[in-house]
PDB file of C-alpha atoms (C1' of nucleotides) in Angstrom:
ATOM      1  CA  UNK A   1    -100.667  27.751-168.376  1.00  0.00           C
ATOM      2  CA  UNK A   2    -102.180  29.931-165.715  1.00  0.00           C
ATOM      3  CA  UNK A   3    -104.099  28.702-162.711  1.00  0.00           C
ATOM      4  CA  UNK A   4    -107.226  30.503-163.833  1.00  0.00           C
ATOM      5  CA  UNK A   5    -107.121  28.797-167.193  1.00  0.00           C
ATOM      6  CA  UNK A   6    -106.806  25.379-165.589  1.00  0.00           C
ATOM      7  CA  UNK A   7    -109.676  26.016-163.204  1.00  0.00           C
ATOM      8  CA  UNK A   8    -111.962  27.050-166.036  1.00  0.00           C
ATOM      9  CA  UNK A   9    -111.030  24.154-168.314  1.00  0.00           C
ATOM     10  CA  UNK A  10    -111.519  21.667-165.494  1.00  0.00           C
ATOM     11  CA  UNK A  11    -115.141  22.748-165.442  1.00  0.00           C
ATOM     12  CA  UNK A  12    -115.626  22.761-169.170  1.00  0.00           C
ATOM     13  CA  UNK A  13    -115.698  26.547-169.402  1.00  0.00           C
ATOM     14  CA  UNK A  14    -113.831  28.176-172.261  1.00  0.00           C
ATOM     15  CA  UNK A  15    -110.949  30.156-170.873  1.00  0.00           C
ATOM     16  CA  UNK A  16    -111.468  33.422-172.658  1.00  0.00           C
ATOM     17  CA  UNK A  17    -109.373  36.474-171.876  1.00  0.00           C
ATOM     18  CA  UNK A  18    -112.252  38.100-170.028  1.00  0.00           C
ATOM     19  CA  UNK A  19    -113.109  35.087-167.911  1.00  0.00           C
ATOM     20  CA  UNK A  20    -109.490  34.491-166.984  1.00  0.00           C
ATOM     21  CA  UNK A  21    -109.041  38.133-166.063  1.00  0.00           C
ATOM     22  CA  UNK A  22    -112.107  38.153-163.799  1.00  0.00           C
ATOM     23  CA  UNK A  23    -111.243  34.871-162.143  1.00  0.00           C
ATOM     24  CA  UNK A  24    -107.625  35.938-161.648  1.00  0.00           C
ATOM     25  CA  UNK A  25    -108.821  39.186-160.117  1.00  0.00           C
ATOM     26  CA  UNK A  26    -111.098  37.394-157.676  1.00  0.00           C
ATOM     27  CA  UNK A  27    -108.382  34.994-156.644  1.00  0.00           C
ATOM     28  CA  UNK A  28    -105.808  37.725-156.177  1.00  0.00           C
ATOM     29  CA  UNK A  29    -108.032  40.231-154.402  1.00  0.00           C
ATOM     30  CA  UNK A  30    -109.663  38.926-151.294  1.00  0.00           C
ATOM     31  CA  UNK A  31    -111.389  42.188-150.473  1.00  0.00           C
ATOM     32  CA  UNK A  32    -114.902  41.062-151.357  1.00  0.00           C
ATOM     33  CA  UNK A  33    -115.302  43.469-154.267  1.00  0.00           C
ATOM     34  CA  UNK A  34    -118.559  44.716-155.735  1.00  0.00           C
ATOM     35  CA  UNK A  35    -119.245  44.514-159.451  1.00  0.00           C
ATOM     36  CA  UNK A  36    -118.180  48.120-159.868  1.00  0.00           C
ATOM     37  CA  UNK A  37    -114.941  47.588-157.984  1.00  0.00           C
ATOM     38  CA  UNK A  38    -114.068  44.717-160.281  1.00  0.00           C
ATOM     39  CA  UNK A  39    -115.094  46.680-163.350  1.00  0.00           C
ATOM     40  CA  UNK A  40    -112.985  49.695-162.437  1.00  0.00           C
ATOM     41  CA  UNK A  41    -109.977  47.590-161.599  1.00  0.00           C
ATOM     42  CA  UNK A  42    -110.023  45.523-164.770  1.00  0.00           C
ATOM     43  CA  UNK A  43    -110.812  48.420-167.040  1.00  0.00           C
ATOM     44  CA  UNK A  44    -107.197  49.596-167.037  1.00  0.00           C
ATOM     45  CA  UNK A  45    -105.794  46.385-168.401  1.00  0.00           C
ATOM     46  CA  UNK A  46    -108.833  45.518-170.489  1.00  0.00           C
ATOM     47  CA  UNK A  47    -110.573  48.672-171.696  1.00  0.00           C
ATOM     48  CA  UNK A  48    -113.011  46.810-173.894  1.00  0.00           C
ATOM     49  CA  UNK A  49    -114.501  44.802-171.044  1.00  0.00           C
ATOM     50  CA  UNK A  50    -118.209  45.494-170.898  1.00  0.00           C
ATOM     51  CA  UNK A  51    -120.417  45.432-167.889  1.00  0.00           C
ATOM     52  CA  UNK A  52    -122.613  42.842-169.554  1.00  0.00           C
ATOM     53  CA  UNK A  53    -119.699  40.459-169.878  1.00  0.00           C
ATOM     54  CA  UNK A  54    -118.693  41.098-166.311  1.00  0.00           C
ATOM     55  CA  UNK A  55    -122.189  40.306-165.030  1.00  0.00           C
ATOM     56  CA  UNK A  56    -122.389  37.201-167.206  1.00  0.00           C
ATOM     57  CA  UNK A  57    -118.967  36.047-166.119  1.00  0.00           C
ATOM     58  CA  UNK A  58    -119.666  36.522-162.437  1.00  0.00           C
ATOM     59  CA  UNK A  59    -122.863  34.540-162.752  1.00  0.00           C
ATOM     60  CA  UNK A  60    -120.994  31.841-164.639  1.00  0.00           C
ATOM     61  CA  UNK A  61    -118.213  31.638-162.086  1.00  0.00           C
ATOM     62  CA  UNK A  62    -120.682  31.547-159.211  1.00  0.00           C
ATOM     63  CA  UNK A  63    -122.726  28.724-160.636  1.00  0.00           C
ATOM     64  CA  UNK A  64    -119.548  26.833-161.482  1.00  0.00           C
ATOM     65  CA  UNK A  65    -118.423  27.037-157.873  1.00  0.00           C
ATOM     66  CA  UNK A  66    -115.446  29.260-158.649  1.00  0.00           C
ATOM     67  CA  UNK A  67    -116.782  32.262-156.760  1.00  0.00           C
ATOM     68  CA  UNK A  68    -119.297  33.126-154.090  1.00  0.00           C
ATOM     69  CA  UNK A  69    -121.820  35.891-154.383  1.00  0.00           C
ATOM     70  CA  UNK A  70    -122.415  37.439-151.001  1.00  0.00           C
ATOM     71  CA  UNK A  71    -125.723  39.152-150.320  1.00  0.00           C
ATOM     72  CA  UNK A  72    -124.956  40.503-146.909  1.00  0.00           C
ATOM     73  CA  UNK A  73    -127.268  43.387-147.534  1.00  0.00           C
ATOM     74  CA  UNK A  74    -129.932  43.943-150.114  1.00  0.00           C
ATOM     75  CA  UNK A  75    -128.356  46.942-151.733  1.00  0.00           C
ATOM     76  CA  UNK A  76    -125.122  45.401-152.969  1.00  0.00           C
ATOM     77  CA  UNK A  77    -123.679  42.081-154.007  1.00  0.00           C
ATOM     78  CA  UNK A  78    -120.086  41.281-153.194  1.00  0.00           C
ATOM     79  CA  UNK A  79    -117.998  38.533-154.684  1.00  0.00           C
ATOM     80  CA  UNK A  80    -115.457  36.223-153.154  1.00  0.00           C
ATOM     81  CA  UNK A  81    -112.926  34.099-155.007  1.00  0.00           C
ATOM     82  CA  UNK A  82    -112.336  32.074-151.882  1.00  0.00           C
ATOM     83  CA  UNK A  83    -114.919  29.316-152.079  1.00  0.00           C
ATOM     84  CA  UNK A  84    -113.720  27.446-149.021  1.00  0.00           C
ATOM     85  CA  UNK A  85    -116.010  27.307-145.983  1.00  0.00           C
ATOM     86  CA  UNK A  86    -115.847  30.530-144.010  1.00  0.00           C
ATOM     87  CA  UNK A  87    -118.092  33.196-142.572  1.00  0.00           C
ATOM     88  CA  UNK A  88    -118.296  36.913-143.337  1.00  0.00           C
ATOM     89  CA  UNK A  89    -118.747  39.813-141.010  1.00  0.00           C
ATOM     90  CA  UNK A  90    -119.510  43.379-141.947  1.00  0.00           C
ATOM     91  CA  UNK A  91    -118.617  46.478-139.996  1.00  0.00           C
ATOM     92  CA  UNK A  92    -121.600  48.773-139.559  1.00  0.00           C
ATOM     93  CA  UNK A  93    -119.357  51.818-139.440  1.00  0.00           C
ATOM     94  CA  UNK A  94    -116.848  51.470-142.255  1.00  0.00           C
ATOM     95  CA  UNK A  95    -118.740  48.913-144.298  1.00  0.00           C
ATOM     96  CA  UNK A  96    -115.728  46.632-144.550  1.00  0.00           C
ATOM     97  CA  UNK A  97    -116.271  42.903-144.973  1.00  0.00           C
ATOM     98  CA  UNK A  98    -113.988  40.427-143.257  1.00  0.00           C
ATOM     99  CA  UNK A  99    -113.596  36.658-143.242  1.00  0.00           C
ATOM    100  CA  UNK A 100    -113.738  34.458-140.209  1.00  0.00           C
ATOM    101  CA  UNK A 101    -113.265  30.711-139.869  1.00  0.00           C
ATOM    102  CA  UNK A 102    -116.140  28.343-139.193  1.00  0.00           C
ATOM    103  CA  UNK A 103    -115.945  25.297-136.941  1.00  0.00           C
ATOM    104  CA  UNK A 104    -115.306  21.983-138.692  1.00  0.00           C
ATOM    105  CA  UNK A 105    -118.811  20.810-138.021  1.00  0.00           C
ATOM    106  CA  UNK A 106    -121.521  23.382-137.668  1.00  0.00           C
ATOM    107  CA  UNK A 107    -124.510  21.577-136.213  1.00  0.00           C
ATOM    108  CA  UNK A 108    -127.542  23.102-137.889  1.00  0.00           C
ATOM    109  CA  UNK A 109    -130.924  21.820-136.832  1.00  0.00           C
ATOM    110  CA  UNK A 110    -132.529  22.065-140.265  1.00  0.00           C
ATOM    111  CA  UNK A 111    -136.238  21.287-140.659  1.00  0.00           C
ATOM    112  CA  UNK A 112    -137.227  17.636-140.755  1.00  0.00           C
ATOM    113  CA  UNK A 113    -136.378  16.157-144.131  1.00  0.00           C
ATOM    114  CA  UNK A 114    -134.593  19.264-145.443  1.00  0.00           C
ATOM    115  CA  UNK A 115    -131.478  18.248-147.371  1.00  0.00           C
ATOM    116  CA  UNK A 116    -128.905  20.935-146.672  1.00  0.00           C
ATOM    117  CA  UNK A 117    -126.216  21.700-149.244  1.00  0.00           C
ATOM    118  CA  UNK A 118    -124.574  24.969-148.374  1.00  0.00           C
ATOM    119  CA  UNK A 119    -124.590  27.678-145.744  1.00  0.00           C
ATOM    120  CA  UNK A 120    -123.816  31.370-145.613  1.00  0.00           C
ATOM    121  CA  UNK A 121    -123.160  33.033-142.301  1.00  0.00           C
ATOM    122  CA  UNK A 122    -123.191  36.808-142.028  1.00  0.00           C
ATOM    123  CA  UNK A 123    -122.380  38.710-138.869  1.00  0.00           C
ATOM    124  CA  UNK A 124    -122.656  42.439-138.189  1.00  0.00           C
ATOM    125  CA  UNK A 125    -120.877  44.583-135.698  1.00  0.00           C
ATOM    126  CA  UNK A 126    -117.905  46.893-135.333  1.00  0.00           C
ATOM    127  CA  UNK A 127    -114.468  46.015-136.642  1.00  0.00           C
ATOM    128  CA  UNK A 128    -111.386  46.444-134.498  1.00  0.00           C
ATOM    129  CA  UNK A 129    -110.197  49.491-136.389  1.00  0.00           C
ATOM    130  CA  UNK A 130    -113.493  51.354-136.013  1.00  0.00           C
ATOM    131  CA  UNK A 131    -113.880  50.275-132.381  1.00  0.00           C
ATOM    132  CA  UNK A 132    -110.479  51.773-131.575  1.00  0.00           C
ATOM    133  CA  UNK A 133    -111.425  55.093-133.180  1.00  0.00           C
ATOM    134  CA  UNK A 134    -114.530  55.605-131.053  1.00  0.00           C
TER     135      UNK A 134
ATOM    136  CA  UNK B   1    -155.605  48.357-128.037  1.00  0.00           C
ATOM    137  CA  UNK B   2    -153.994  46.058-130.546  1.00  0.00           C
ATOM    138  CA  UNK B   3    -150.663  44.361-130.123  1.00  0.00           C
ATOM    139  CA  UNK B   4    -149.257  46.149-133.163  1.00  0.00           C
ATOM    140  CA  UNK B   5    -150.202  49.511-131.719  1.00  0.00           C
ATOM    141  CA  UNK B   6    -148.508  48.756-128.432  1.00  0.00           C
ATOM    142  CA  UNK B   7    -145.336  47.561-130.119  1.00  0.00           C
ATOM    143  CA  UNK B   8    -145.100  50.719-132.180  1.00  0.00           C
ATOM    144  CA  UNK B   9    -145.800  53.068-129.287  1.00  0.00           C
ATOM    145  CA  UNK B  10    -143.244  51.316-127.117  1.00  0.00           C
ATOM    146  CA  UNK B  11    -140.661  52.360-129.642  1.00  0.00           C
ATOM    147  CA  UNK B  12    -141.910  55.896-130.060  1.00  0.00           C
ATOM    148  CA  UNK B  13    -143.323  55.264-133.521  1.00  0.00           C
ATOM    149  CA  UNK B  14    -146.704  56.745-134.305  1.00  0.00           C
ATOM    150  CA  UNK B  15    -149.181  53.957-134.812  1.00  0.00           C
ATOM    151  CA  UNK B  16    -150.763  55.005-138.068  1.00  0.00           C
ATOM    152  CA  UNK B  17    -153.228  52.763-139.870  1.00  0.00           C
ATOM    153  CA  UNK B  18    -150.648  51.834-142.489  1.00  0.00           C
ATOM    154  CA  UNK B  19    -147.917  50.970-140.005  1.00  0.00           C
ATOM    155  CA  UNK B  20    -150.247  48.899-137.886  1.00  0.00           C
ATOM    156  CA  UNK B  21    -151.530  47.051-140.936  1.00  0.00           C
ATOM    157  CA  UNK B  22    -148.030  46.175-142.133  1.00  0.00           C
ATOM    158  CA  UNK B  23    -146.834  45.119-138.715  1.00  0.00           C
ATOM    159  CA  UNK B  24    -149.947  43.061-138.098  1.00  0.00           C
ATOM    160  CA  UNK B  25    -149.490  41.389-141.459  1.00  0.00           C
ATOM    161  CA  UNK B  26    -145.889  40.472-140.674  1.00  0.00           C
ATOM    162  CA  UNK B  27    -146.779  39.076-137.284  1.00  0.00           C
ATOM    163  CA  UNK B  28    -149.700  37.044-138.614  1.00  0.00           C
ATOM    164  CA  UNK B  29    -147.999  35.719-141.745  1.00  0.00           C
ATOM    165  CA  UNK B  30    -144.812  33.849-141.109  1.00  0.00           C
ATOM    166  CA  UNK B  31    -144.248  33.003-144.743  1.00  0.00           C
ATOM    167  CA  UNK B  32    -141.316  35.397-145.308  1.00  0.00           C
ATOM    168  CA  UNK B  33    -143.151  37.588-147.792  1.00  0.00           C
ATOM    169  CA  UNK B  34    -141.593  39.837-150.395  1.00  0.00           C
ATOM    170  CA  UNK B  35    -142.597  43.474-150.719  1.00  0.00           C
ATOM    171  CA  UNK B  36    -144.970  42.592-153.519  1.00  0.00           C
ATOM    172  CA  UNK B  37    -146.595  39.822-151.545  1.00  0.00           C
ATOM    173  CA  UNK B  38    -147.287  42.211-148.713  1.00  0.00           C
ATOM    174  CA  UNK B  39    -148.505  44.883-151.080  1.00  0.00           C
ATOM    175  CA  UNK B  40    -150.936  42.571-152.838  1.00  0.00           C
ATOM    176  CA  UNK B  41    -152.269  41.182-149.599  1.00  0.00           C
ATOM    177  CA  UNK B  42    -152.876  44.506-147.945  1.00  0.00           C
ATOM    178  CA  UNK B  43    -154.274  46.173-151.013  1.00  0.00           C
ATOM    179  CA  UNK B  44    -157.679  44.548-150.518  1.00  0.00           C
ATOM    180  CA  UNK B  45    -158.248  45.966-147.085  1.00  0.00           C
ATOM    181  CA  UNK B  46    -156.388  49.198-147.714  1.00  0.00           C
ATOM    182  CA  UNK B  47    -156.641  50.199-151.370  1.00  0.00           C
ATOM    183  CA  UNK B  48    -154.929  53.519-150.868  1.00  0.00           C
ATOM    184  CA  UNK B  49    -151.715  52.010-149.549  1.00  0.00           C
ATOM    185  CA  UNK B  50    -148.867  53.121-151.758  1.00  0.00           C
ATOM    186  CA  UNK B  51    -145.682  51.257-152.498  1.00  0.00           C
ATOM    187  CA  UNK B  52    -143.682  54.202-151.200  1.00  0.00           C
ATOM    188  CA  UNK B  53    -145.367  53.947-147.826  1.00  0.00           C
ATOM    189  CA  UNK B  54    -144.834  50.219-147.774  1.00  0.00           C
ATOM    190  CA  UNK B  55    -141.121  50.585-148.496  1.00  0.00           C
ATOM    191  CA  UNK B  56    -140.784  53.334-145.908  1.00  0.00           C
ATOM    192  CA  UNK B  57    -142.683  51.344-143.325  1.00  0.00           C
ATOM    193  CA  UNK B  58    -140.673  48.179-143.857  1.00  0.00           C
ATOM    194  CA  UNK B  59    -137.447  50.139-143.465  1.00  0.00           C
ATOM    195  CA  UNK B  60    -138.828  51.764-140.334  1.00  0.00           C
ATOM    196  CA  UNK B  61    -139.907  48.469-138.806  1.00  0.00           C
ATOM    197  CA  UNK B  62    -136.577  46.843-139.634  1.00  0.00           C
ATOM    198  CA  UNK B  63    -134.501  49.556-138.060  1.00  0.00           C
ATOM    199  CA  UNK B  64    -136.790  49.561-135.019  1.00  0.00           C
ATOM    200  CA  UNK B  65    -136.174  45.859-134.539  1.00  0.00           C
ATOM    201  CA  UNK B  66    -139.772  44.903-135.285  1.00  0.00           C
ATOM    202  CA  UNK B  67    -138.938  43.011-138.461  1.00  0.00           C
ATOM    203  CA  UNK B  68    -136.009  41.355-140.177  1.00  0.00           C
ATOM    204  CA  UNK B  69    -135.077  41.925-143.778  1.00  0.00           C
ATOM    205  CA  UNK B  70    -133.667  38.753-145.243  1.00  0.00           C
ATOM    206  CA  UNK B  71    -131.304  38.957-148.179  1.00  0.00           C
ATOM    207  CA  UNK B  72    -130.927  35.291-148.889  1.00  0.00           C
ATOM    208  CA  UNK B  73    -130.367  36.031-152.526  1.00  0.00           C
ATOM    209  CA  UNK B  74    -129.531  39.209-154.336  1.00  0.00           C
ATOM    210  CA  UNK B  75    -132.647  39.388-156.421  1.00  0.00           C
ATOM    211  CA  UNK B  76    -135.239  39.650-153.701  1.00  0.00           C
ATOM    212  CA  UNK B  77    -135.664  40.839-150.156  1.00  0.00           C
ATOM    213  CA  UNK B  78    -137.953  38.946-147.835  1.00  0.00           C
ATOM    214  CA  UNK B  79    -139.308  40.133-144.529  1.00  0.00           C
ATOM    215  CA  UNK B  80    -139.879  38.351-141.278  1.00  0.00           C
ATOM    216  CA  UNK B  81    -141.988  39.543-138.382  1.00  0.00           C
ATOM    217  CA  UNK B  82    -140.356  37.007-136.114  1.00  0.00           C
ATOM    218  CA  UNK B  83    -137.304  38.798-134.761  1.00  0.00           C
ATOM    219  CA  UNK B  84    -136.247  36.044-132.388  1.00  0.00           C
ATOM    220  CA  UNK B  85    -132.982  34.221-133.087  1.00  0.00           C
ATOM    221  CA  UNK B  86    -133.431  31.635-135.799  1.00  0.00           C
ATOM    222  CA  UNK B  87    -131.927  30.566-139.095  1.00  0.00           C
ATOM    223  CA  UNK B  88    -133.478  30.459-142.575  1.00  0.00           C
ATOM    224  CA  UNK B  89    -133.173  27.836-145.250  1.00  0.00           C
ATOM    225  CA  UNK B  90    -134.296  28.122-148.847  1.00  0.00           C
ATOM    226  CA  UNK B  91    -135.296  25.309-151.135  1.00  0.00           C
ATOM    227  CA  UNK B  92    -133.502  25.488-154.471  1.00  0.00           C
ATOM    228  CA  UNK B  93    -136.420  23.862-156.250  1.00  0.00           C
ATOM    229  CA  UNK B  94    -139.579  25.508-154.990  1.00  0.00           C
ATOM    230  CA  UNK B  95    -137.991  28.660-153.626  1.00  0.00           C
ATOM    231  CA  UNK B  96    -139.705  28.294-150.261  1.00  0.00           C
ATOM    232  CA  UNK B  97    -138.065  29.762-147.181  1.00  0.00           C
ATOM    233  CA  UNK B  98    -138.270  27.951-143.859  1.00  0.00           C
ATOM    234  CA  UNK B  99    -137.198  28.681-140.310  1.00  0.00           C
ATOM    235  CA  UNK B 100    -134.944  26.538-138.227  1.00  0.00           C
ATOM    236  CA  UNK B 101    -133.790  26.915-134.630  1.00  0.00           C
ATOM    237  CA  UNK B 102    -130.271  27.949-133.704  1.00  0.00           C
ATOM    238  CA  UNK B 103    -128.304  26.551-130.768  1.00  0.00           C
ATOM    239  CA  UNK B 104    -128.376  28.645-127.613  1.00  0.00           C
ATOM    240  CA  UNK B 105    -124.769  29.630-128.041  1.00  0.00           C
ATOM    241  CA  UNK B 106    -123.346  29.710-131.515  1.00  0.00           C
ATOM    242  CA  UNK B 107    -119.580  29.950-131.113  1.00  0.00           C
ATOM    243  CA  UNK B 108    -118.411  32.213-133.902  1.00  0.00           C
ATOM    244  CA  UNK B 109    -114.703  32.830-134.163  1.00  0.00           C
ATOM    245  CA  UNK B 110    -114.968  36.452-135.264  1.00  0.00           C
ATOM    246  CA  UNK B 111    -111.793  38.354-136.205  1.00  0.00           C
ATOM    247  CA  UNK B 112    -109.689  39.677-133.359  1.00  0.00           C
ATOM    248  CA  UNK B 113    -111.309  42.741-131.827  1.00  0.00           C
ATOM    249  CA  UNK B 114    -114.472  42.527-133.925  1.00  0.00           C
ATOM    250  CA  UNK B 115    -117.505  43.338-131.778  1.00  0.00           C
ATOM    251  CA  UNK B 116    -120.306  41.142-133.044  1.00  0.00           C
ATOM    252  CA  UNK B 117    -123.910  42.271-132.672  1.00  0.00           C
ATOM    253  CA  UNK B 118    -126.105  40.114-134.848  1.00  0.00           C
ATOM    254  CA  UNK B 119    -125.947  37.118-137.142  1.00  0.00           C
ATOM    255  CA  UNK B 120    -127.884  35.857-140.119  1.00  0.00           C
ATOM    256  CA  UNK B 121    -127.604  32.238-141.154  1.00  0.00           C
ATOM    257  CA  UNK B 122    -128.864  31.127-144.543  1.00  0.00           C
ATOM    258  CA  UNK B 123    -128.857  27.536-145.723  1.00  0.00           C
ATOM    259  CA  UNK B 124    -129.707  26.145-149.161  1.00  0.00           C
ATOM    260  CA  UNK B 125    -130.867  22.735-150.171  1.00  0.00           C
ATOM    261  CA  UNK B 126    -134.009  20.774-150.936  1.00  0.00           C
ATOM    262  CA  UNK B 127    -137.080  20.876-148.734  1.00  0.00           C
ATOM    263  CA  UNK B 128    -138.816  17.702-147.671  1.00  0.00           C
ATOM    264  CA  UNK B 129    -141.743  18.213-149.962  1.00  0.00           C
ATOM    265  CA  UNK B 130    -139.562  18.702-153.062  1.00  0.00           C
ATOM    266  CA  UNK B 131    -137.266  15.846-152.074  1.00  0.00           C
ATOM    267  CA  UNK B 132    -140.255  13.515-151.876  1.00  0.00           C
ATOM    268  CA  UNK B 133    -141.392  14.509-155.359  1.00  0.00           C
ATOM    269  CA  UNK B 134    -138.118  13.596-157.030  1.00  0.00           C
TER     270      UNK B 134
ATOM    271  C1'  DA C   1    -161.809  75.645-135.333  1.00  0.00           C
ATOM    272  C1'  DT C   2    -157.209  76.826-136.797  1.00  0.00           C
ATOM    273  C1'  DT C   3    -152.619  76.124-137.275  1.00  0.00           C
ATOM    274  C1'  DT C   4    -148.633  73.281-137.403  1.00  0.00           C
ATOM    275  C1'  DT C   5    -146.432  69.074-137.953  1.00  0.00           C
ATOM    276  C1'  DT C   6    -146.247  64.512-139.555  1.00  0.00           C
ATOM    277  C1'  DT C   7    -147.462  61.044-142.716  1.00  0.00           C
ATOM    278  C1'  DT C   8    -149.128  59.304-146.995  1.00  0.00           C
ATOM    279  C1'  DT C   9    -149.643  59.313-151.820  1.00  0.00           C
ATOM    280  C1'  DG C  10    -148.570  59.315-156.858  1.00  0.00           C
ATOM    281  C1'  DT C  11    -145.438  60.534-160.253  1.00  0.00           C
ATOM    282  C1'  DA C  12    -141.125  60.831-161.926  1.00  0.00           C
ATOM    283  C1'  DA C  13    -136.440  59.824-161.586  1.00  0.00           C
ATOM    284  C1'  DC C  14    -132.741  56.790-160.539  1.00  0.00           C
ATOM    285  C1'  DG C  15    -129.520  52.906-160.808  1.00  0.00           C
ATOM    286  C1'  DG C  16    -128.306  48.275-161.054  1.00  0.00           C
ATOM    287  C1'  DT C  17    -129.153  44.365-164.010  1.00  0.00           C
ATOM    288  C1'  DT C  18    -130.597  42.043-168.148  1.00  0.00           C
ATOM    289  C1'  DA C  19    -132.243  41.382-173.217  1.00  0.00           C
ATOM    290  C1'  DC C  20    -130.881  41.663-177.592  1.00  0.00           C
ATOM    291  C1'  DA C  21    -128.627  41.988-182.101  1.00  0.00           C
ATOM    292  C1'  DA C  22    -124.373  43.114-184.230  1.00  0.00           C
ATOM    293  C1'  DA C  23    -119.450  42.625-184.046  1.00  0.00           C
ATOM    294  C1'  DT C  24    -115.724  39.961-182.552  1.00  0.00           C
ATOM    295  C1'  DT C  25    -113.278  36.073-181.061  1.00  0.00           C
ATOM    296  C1'  DT C  26    -112.467  31.249-180.637  1.00  0.00           C
ATOM    297  C1'  DA C  27    -112.050  26.377-181.949  1.00  0.00           C
ATOM    298  C1'  DG C  28    -111.881  23.093-185.351  1.00  0.00           C
ATOM    299  C1'  DA C  29    -111.693  21.484-190.173  1.00  0.00           C
ATOM    300  C1'  DA C  30    -109.782  21.735-194.586  1.00  0.00           C
TER     301       DA C  30
ATOM    302  C1'  DT D   1    -102.745  28.958-192.713  1.00  0.00           C
ATOM    303  C1'  DT D   2    -107.230  29.928-194.220  1.00  0.00           C
ATOM    304  C1'  DC D   3    -111.960  29.086-193.905  1.00  0.00           C
ATOM    305  C1'  DT D   4    -116.224  28.084-191.505  1.00  0.00           C
ATOM    306  C1'  DA D   5    -119.285  27.510-187.758  1.00  0.00           C
ATOM    307  C1'  DA D   6    -120.131  28.207-183.133  1.00  0.00           C
ATOM    308  C1'  DA D   7    -119.497  30.673-179.000  1.00  0.00           C
ATOM    309  C1'  DT D   8    -118.505  34.928-176.765  1.00  0.00           C
ATOM    310  C1'  DT D   9    -118.267  39.814-176.199  1.00  0.00           C
ATOM    311  C1'  DT D  10    -119.921  44.366-176.784  1.00  0.00           C
ATOM    312  C1'  DG D  11    -122.948  48.542-176.565  1.00  0.00           C
ATOM    313  C1'  DT D  12    -127.489  50.113-176.510  1.00  0.00           C
ATOM    314  C1'  DA D  13    -131.831  50.012-174.933  1.00  0.00           C
ATOM    315  C1'  DA D  14    -135.127  48.171-171.980  1.00  0.00           C
ATOM    316  C1'  DC D  15    -136.553  46.600-167.616  1.00  0.00           C
ATOM    317  C1'  DC D  16    -137.818  46.737-162.876  1.00  0.00           C
ATOM    318  C1'  DG D  17    -137.337  47.401-158.032  1.00  0.00           C
ATOM    319  C1'  DT D  18    -136.482  51.254-155.185  1.00  0.00           C
ATOM    320  C1'  DT D  19    -136.196  56.066-153.876  1.00  0.00           C
ATOM    321  C1'  DA D  20    -136.830  61.382-154.293  1.00  0.00           C
ATOM    322  C1'  DC D  21    -139.928  64.754-154.206  1.00  0.00           C
ATOM    323  C1'  DA D  22    -143.843  67.844-153.846  1.00  0.00           C
ATOM    324  C1'  DA D  23    -148.699  67.970-153.140  1.00  0.00           C
ATOM    325  C1'  DA D  24    -152.523  66.070-150.534  1.00  0.00           C
ATOM    326  C1'  DA D  25    -154.207  64.091-146.438  1.00  0.00           C
ATOM    327  C1'  DA D  26    -154.165  63.024-141.704  1.00  0.00           C
ATOM    328  C1'  DA D  27    -152.902  63.721-137.042  1.00  0.00           C
ATOM    329  C1'  DA D  28    -151.598  66.508-133.202  1.00  0.00           C
ATOM    330  C1'  DA D  29    -151.239  70.831-130.945  1.00  0.00           C
ATOM    331  C1'  DT D  30    -152.935  75.414-130.033  1.00  0.00           C
TER     332       DT D  30
END
DNA sequence: ATTTTTTTTGTAACGGTTACAAATTTAGAA
DNA sequence: TTCTAAATTTGTAACCGTTACAAAAAAAAT
């Protein structure tokens, strides 16, 4: 029994071939893929996979807490199979997205009475690789 | 001479009627409007304003540092005329977006060699008003 | 005023996402 | 296993926010 199958069943989601393939992909590829990246990659092994199913599955996984959807910029959504607390930074030159750790306790001064549940932190700048090429 | 005009000229941007109207709207309305909200609001005073101009202007203002484009969620972009450092939180129930202050120094442990320039912090949860209605 | 450049406008195109109905797959019962 | 009902997947078409583009308008320069 694969890890993906267990994770889905734990949440009462039927472990179909498509869902397991997408979840396995996200957990194996920590490169913050776009929908199209995932689609292209899975299409080899699963030629019948439709974009509709992929969109539905990504929405399902996100709302089940098995993936994060990152909206660093308005023009593309990236997905992350690592749902542990961490920040994301994007290089303005190469467009690459990288993880970075967050402090144990991030003291956010939310508005009075606001009940916080989750946080996304996005940073922009220049990655080491691109900085060294300047 | 209006504030909006000065701000535009300082950055070498021609202060046309449309640009001044959009900038003035953003600085007077701190409700994190969407494109459509801005369009509807300005349409009364300026019936000829086209969506194309609005999109172009918002992009121009954002890249000039006169406005922030907030991509809290993938399905809508919101704009903010307050470009000072602050975080944003969104209520999952009513969809409202609120500001909150950030600590003077936010210690982010960016990847080795990554040159950080800017940060966006988005929090989700339940606003006071919605929490009180439960 | 006239010319040149810049900006705005409206339409059409574009592209990512979703709606929908038919086909397929899955789970469970017989 | 076979059958049946329910859930899922698929492909097409529609949808909608955004952008491209050329003509019209406005602004600046001559």
